PDB file of C-alpha atoms in Angstrom:
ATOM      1  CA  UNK A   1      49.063 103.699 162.744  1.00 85.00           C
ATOM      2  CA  UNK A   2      50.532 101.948 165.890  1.00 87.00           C
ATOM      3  CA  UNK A   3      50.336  98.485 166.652  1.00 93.00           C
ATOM      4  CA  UNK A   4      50.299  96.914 169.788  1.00 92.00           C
ATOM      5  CA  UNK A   5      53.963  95.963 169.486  1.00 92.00           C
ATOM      6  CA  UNK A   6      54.964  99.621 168.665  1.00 89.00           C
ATOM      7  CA  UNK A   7      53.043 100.792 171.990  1.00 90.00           C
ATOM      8  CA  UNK A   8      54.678  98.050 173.769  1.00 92.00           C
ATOM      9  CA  UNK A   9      58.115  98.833 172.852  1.00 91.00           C
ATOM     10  CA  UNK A  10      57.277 102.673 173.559  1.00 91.00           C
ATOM     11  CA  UNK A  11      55.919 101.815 176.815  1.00 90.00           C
ATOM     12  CA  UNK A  12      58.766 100.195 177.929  1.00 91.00           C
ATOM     13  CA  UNK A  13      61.280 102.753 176.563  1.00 90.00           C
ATOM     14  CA  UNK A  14      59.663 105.664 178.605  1.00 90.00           C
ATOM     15  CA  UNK A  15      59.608 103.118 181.709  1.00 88.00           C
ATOM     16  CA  UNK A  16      63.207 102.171 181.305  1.00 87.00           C
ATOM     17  CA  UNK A  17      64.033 106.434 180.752  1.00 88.00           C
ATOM     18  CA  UNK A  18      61.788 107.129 183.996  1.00 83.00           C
ATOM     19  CA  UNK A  19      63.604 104.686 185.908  1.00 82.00           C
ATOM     20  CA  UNK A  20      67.127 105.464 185.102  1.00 81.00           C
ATOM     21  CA  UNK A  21      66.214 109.605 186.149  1.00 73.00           C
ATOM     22  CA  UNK A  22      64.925 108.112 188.951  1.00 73.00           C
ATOM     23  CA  UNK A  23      68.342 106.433 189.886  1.00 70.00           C
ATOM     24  CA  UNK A  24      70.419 109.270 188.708  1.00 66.00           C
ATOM     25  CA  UNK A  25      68.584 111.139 191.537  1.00 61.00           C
ATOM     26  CA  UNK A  26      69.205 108.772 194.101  1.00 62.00           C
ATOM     27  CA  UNK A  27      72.528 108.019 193.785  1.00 61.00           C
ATOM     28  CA  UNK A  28      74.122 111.037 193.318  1.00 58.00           C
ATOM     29  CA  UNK A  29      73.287 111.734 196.937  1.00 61.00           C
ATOM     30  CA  UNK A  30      73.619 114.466 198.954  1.00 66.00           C
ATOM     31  CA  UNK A  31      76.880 117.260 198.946  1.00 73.00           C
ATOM     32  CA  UNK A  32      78.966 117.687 201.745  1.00 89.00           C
ATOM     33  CA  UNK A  33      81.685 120.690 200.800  1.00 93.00           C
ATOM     34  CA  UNK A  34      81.083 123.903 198.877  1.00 95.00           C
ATOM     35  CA  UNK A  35      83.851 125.107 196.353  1.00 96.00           C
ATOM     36  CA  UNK A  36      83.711 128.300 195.157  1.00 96.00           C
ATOM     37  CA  UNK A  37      86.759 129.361 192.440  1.00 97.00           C
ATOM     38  CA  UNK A  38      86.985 132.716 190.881  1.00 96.00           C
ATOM     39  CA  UNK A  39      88.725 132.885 187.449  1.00 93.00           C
ATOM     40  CA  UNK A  40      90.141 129.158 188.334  1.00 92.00           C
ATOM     41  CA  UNK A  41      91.211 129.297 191.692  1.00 95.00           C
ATOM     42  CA  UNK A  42      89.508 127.849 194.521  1.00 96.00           C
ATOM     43  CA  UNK A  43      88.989 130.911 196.773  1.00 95.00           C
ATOM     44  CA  UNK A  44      86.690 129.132 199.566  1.00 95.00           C
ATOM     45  CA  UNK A  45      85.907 125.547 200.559  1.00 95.00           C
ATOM     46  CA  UNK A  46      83.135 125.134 203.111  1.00 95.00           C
ATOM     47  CA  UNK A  47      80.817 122.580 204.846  1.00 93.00           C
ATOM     48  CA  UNK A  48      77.329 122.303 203.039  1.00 92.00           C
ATOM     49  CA  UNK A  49      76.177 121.970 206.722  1.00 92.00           C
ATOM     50  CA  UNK A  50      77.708 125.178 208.180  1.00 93.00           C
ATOM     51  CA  UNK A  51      75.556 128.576 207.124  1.00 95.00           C
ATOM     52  CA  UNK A  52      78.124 131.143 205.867  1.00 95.00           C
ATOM     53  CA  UNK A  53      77.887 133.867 203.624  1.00 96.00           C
ATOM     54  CA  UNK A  54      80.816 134.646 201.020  1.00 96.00           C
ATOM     55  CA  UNK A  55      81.659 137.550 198.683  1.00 97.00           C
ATOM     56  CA  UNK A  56      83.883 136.651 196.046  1.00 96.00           C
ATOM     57  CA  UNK A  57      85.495 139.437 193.890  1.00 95.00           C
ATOM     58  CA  UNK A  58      85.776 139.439 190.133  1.00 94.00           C
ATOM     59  CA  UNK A  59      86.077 141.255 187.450  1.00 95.00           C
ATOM     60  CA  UNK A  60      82.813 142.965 187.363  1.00 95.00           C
ATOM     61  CA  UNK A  61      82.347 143.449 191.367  1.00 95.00           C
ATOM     62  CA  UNK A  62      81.519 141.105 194.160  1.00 96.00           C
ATOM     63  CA  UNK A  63      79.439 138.447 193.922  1.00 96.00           C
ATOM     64  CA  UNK A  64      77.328 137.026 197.195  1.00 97.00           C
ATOM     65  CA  UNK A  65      77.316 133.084 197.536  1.00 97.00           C
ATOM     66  CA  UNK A  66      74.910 132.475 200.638  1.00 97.00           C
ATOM     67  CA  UNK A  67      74.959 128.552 202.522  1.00 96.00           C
ATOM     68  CA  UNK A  68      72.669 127.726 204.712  1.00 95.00           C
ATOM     69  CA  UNK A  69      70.339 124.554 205.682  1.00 92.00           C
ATOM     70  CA  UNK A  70      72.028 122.307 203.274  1.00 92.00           C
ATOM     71  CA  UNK A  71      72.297 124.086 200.341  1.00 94.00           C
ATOM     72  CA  UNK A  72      74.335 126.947 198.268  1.00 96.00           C
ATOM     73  CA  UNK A  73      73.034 129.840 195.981  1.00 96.00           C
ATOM     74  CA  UNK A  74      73.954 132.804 194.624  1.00 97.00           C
ATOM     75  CA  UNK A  75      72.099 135.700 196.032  1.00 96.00           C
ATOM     76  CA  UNK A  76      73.541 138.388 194.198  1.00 96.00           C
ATOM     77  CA  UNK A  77      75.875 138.999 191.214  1.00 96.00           C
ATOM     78  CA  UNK A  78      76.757 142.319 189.150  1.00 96.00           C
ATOM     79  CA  UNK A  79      76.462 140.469 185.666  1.00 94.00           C
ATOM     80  CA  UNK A  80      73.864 141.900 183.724  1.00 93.00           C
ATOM     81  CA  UNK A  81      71.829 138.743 182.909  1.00 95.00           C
ATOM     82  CA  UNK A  82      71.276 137.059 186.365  1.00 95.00           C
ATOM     83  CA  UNK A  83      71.441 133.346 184.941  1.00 95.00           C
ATOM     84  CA  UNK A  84      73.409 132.489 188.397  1.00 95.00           C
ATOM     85  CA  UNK A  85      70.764 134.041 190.899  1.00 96.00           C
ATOM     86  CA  UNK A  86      67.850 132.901 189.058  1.00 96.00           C
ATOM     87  CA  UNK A  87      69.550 129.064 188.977  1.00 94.00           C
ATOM     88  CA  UNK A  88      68.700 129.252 192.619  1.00 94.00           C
ATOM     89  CA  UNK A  89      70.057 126.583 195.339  1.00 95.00           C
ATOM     90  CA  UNK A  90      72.226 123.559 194.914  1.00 95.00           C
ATOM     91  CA  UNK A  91      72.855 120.766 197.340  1.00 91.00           C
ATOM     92  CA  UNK A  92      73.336 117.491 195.223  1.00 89.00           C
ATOM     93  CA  UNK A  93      77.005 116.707 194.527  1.00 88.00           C
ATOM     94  CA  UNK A  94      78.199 117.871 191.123  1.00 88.00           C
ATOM     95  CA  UNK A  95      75.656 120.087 190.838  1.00 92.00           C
ATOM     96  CA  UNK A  96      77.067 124.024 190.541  1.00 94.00           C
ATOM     97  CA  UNK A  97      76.126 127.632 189.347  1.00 96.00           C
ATOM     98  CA  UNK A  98      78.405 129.440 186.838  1.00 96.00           C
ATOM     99  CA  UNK A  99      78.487 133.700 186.772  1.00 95.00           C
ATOM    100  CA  UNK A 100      80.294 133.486 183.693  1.00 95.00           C
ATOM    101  CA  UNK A 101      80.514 137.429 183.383  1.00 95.00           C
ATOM    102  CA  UNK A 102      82.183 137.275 186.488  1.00 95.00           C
ATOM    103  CA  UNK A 103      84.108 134.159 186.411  1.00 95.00           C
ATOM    104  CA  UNK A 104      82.657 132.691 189.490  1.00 97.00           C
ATOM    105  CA  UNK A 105      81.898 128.871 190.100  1.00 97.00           C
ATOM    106  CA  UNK A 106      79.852 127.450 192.533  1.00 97.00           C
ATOM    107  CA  UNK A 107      79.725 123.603 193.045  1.00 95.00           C
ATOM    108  CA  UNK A 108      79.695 121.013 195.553  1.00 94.00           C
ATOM    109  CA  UNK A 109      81.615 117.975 196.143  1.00 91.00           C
ATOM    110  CA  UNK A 110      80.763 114.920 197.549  1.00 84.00           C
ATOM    111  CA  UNK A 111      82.308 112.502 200.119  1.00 68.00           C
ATOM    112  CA  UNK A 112      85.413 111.712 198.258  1.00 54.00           C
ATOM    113  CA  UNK A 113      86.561 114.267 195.405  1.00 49.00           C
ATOM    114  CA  UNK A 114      89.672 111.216 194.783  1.00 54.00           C
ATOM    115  CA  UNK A 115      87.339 108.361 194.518  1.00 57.00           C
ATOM    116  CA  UNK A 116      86.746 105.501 192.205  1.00 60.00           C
ATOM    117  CA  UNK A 117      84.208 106.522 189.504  1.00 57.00           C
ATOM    118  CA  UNK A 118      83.984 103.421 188.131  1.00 63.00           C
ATOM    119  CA  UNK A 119      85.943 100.575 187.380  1.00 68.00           C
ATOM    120  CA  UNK A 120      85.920  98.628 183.701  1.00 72.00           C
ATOM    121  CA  UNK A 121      87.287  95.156 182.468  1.00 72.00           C
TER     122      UNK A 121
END
């Protein structure tokens, strides 16, 4: 059986786990370049705010990365499992969708890929 202490102290742990999603959301802010690499090499770089559509070849057969209003997905891919079209659209930076099969990477950047992460004492 609970006590009131135990409810308190689970209370505040699920606050305290809510709040810190809540500020992983809003500071990892919006993306503002799209990187696609194929097999380890960055084959485009694009705005996040430009609409463009890109086919990337690999080893299975071409795979279609659309942008447009903000955001980047997959729209089609000749792997046989779909995980990468059915991930659907990314616009937060760090965010991306993998085609392993095909060896395609989709992700996108923020402001400042050579930033400061963080800084320790």
């Amino acid at each position: 059986m609970l006590t009131l202490s135990d409810k308190i102290l689970i209370g505040v742990f699920l606050l305290l786990s809510g709040l810190s999603f809540l500020a992983l959301a809003v500071f990892r802010g919006a993306g503002q370049t799209v990187v696609v690499e194929q097999d380890g090499k960055v084959m485009a770089r694009r705005s996040i705010a430009v609409e463009d559509t890109l086919r990337i070849e690999g080893p299975l057969g071409v795979t279609t990365i659309r942008i447009a209003g903000g955001r980047a997905r997959v729209l089609d891919a000749p792997c046989p499992q779909q995980l990468c079209v059915k991930t659907g659209a990314i616009s937060n930076a760090g965010a991306m969708v993998v085609c392993v099969p095909n060896r395609v990477v989709v992700r996108v950047e923020g402001h400042s890929k050579d930033g400061v992460d963080a800084v320790t004492r």
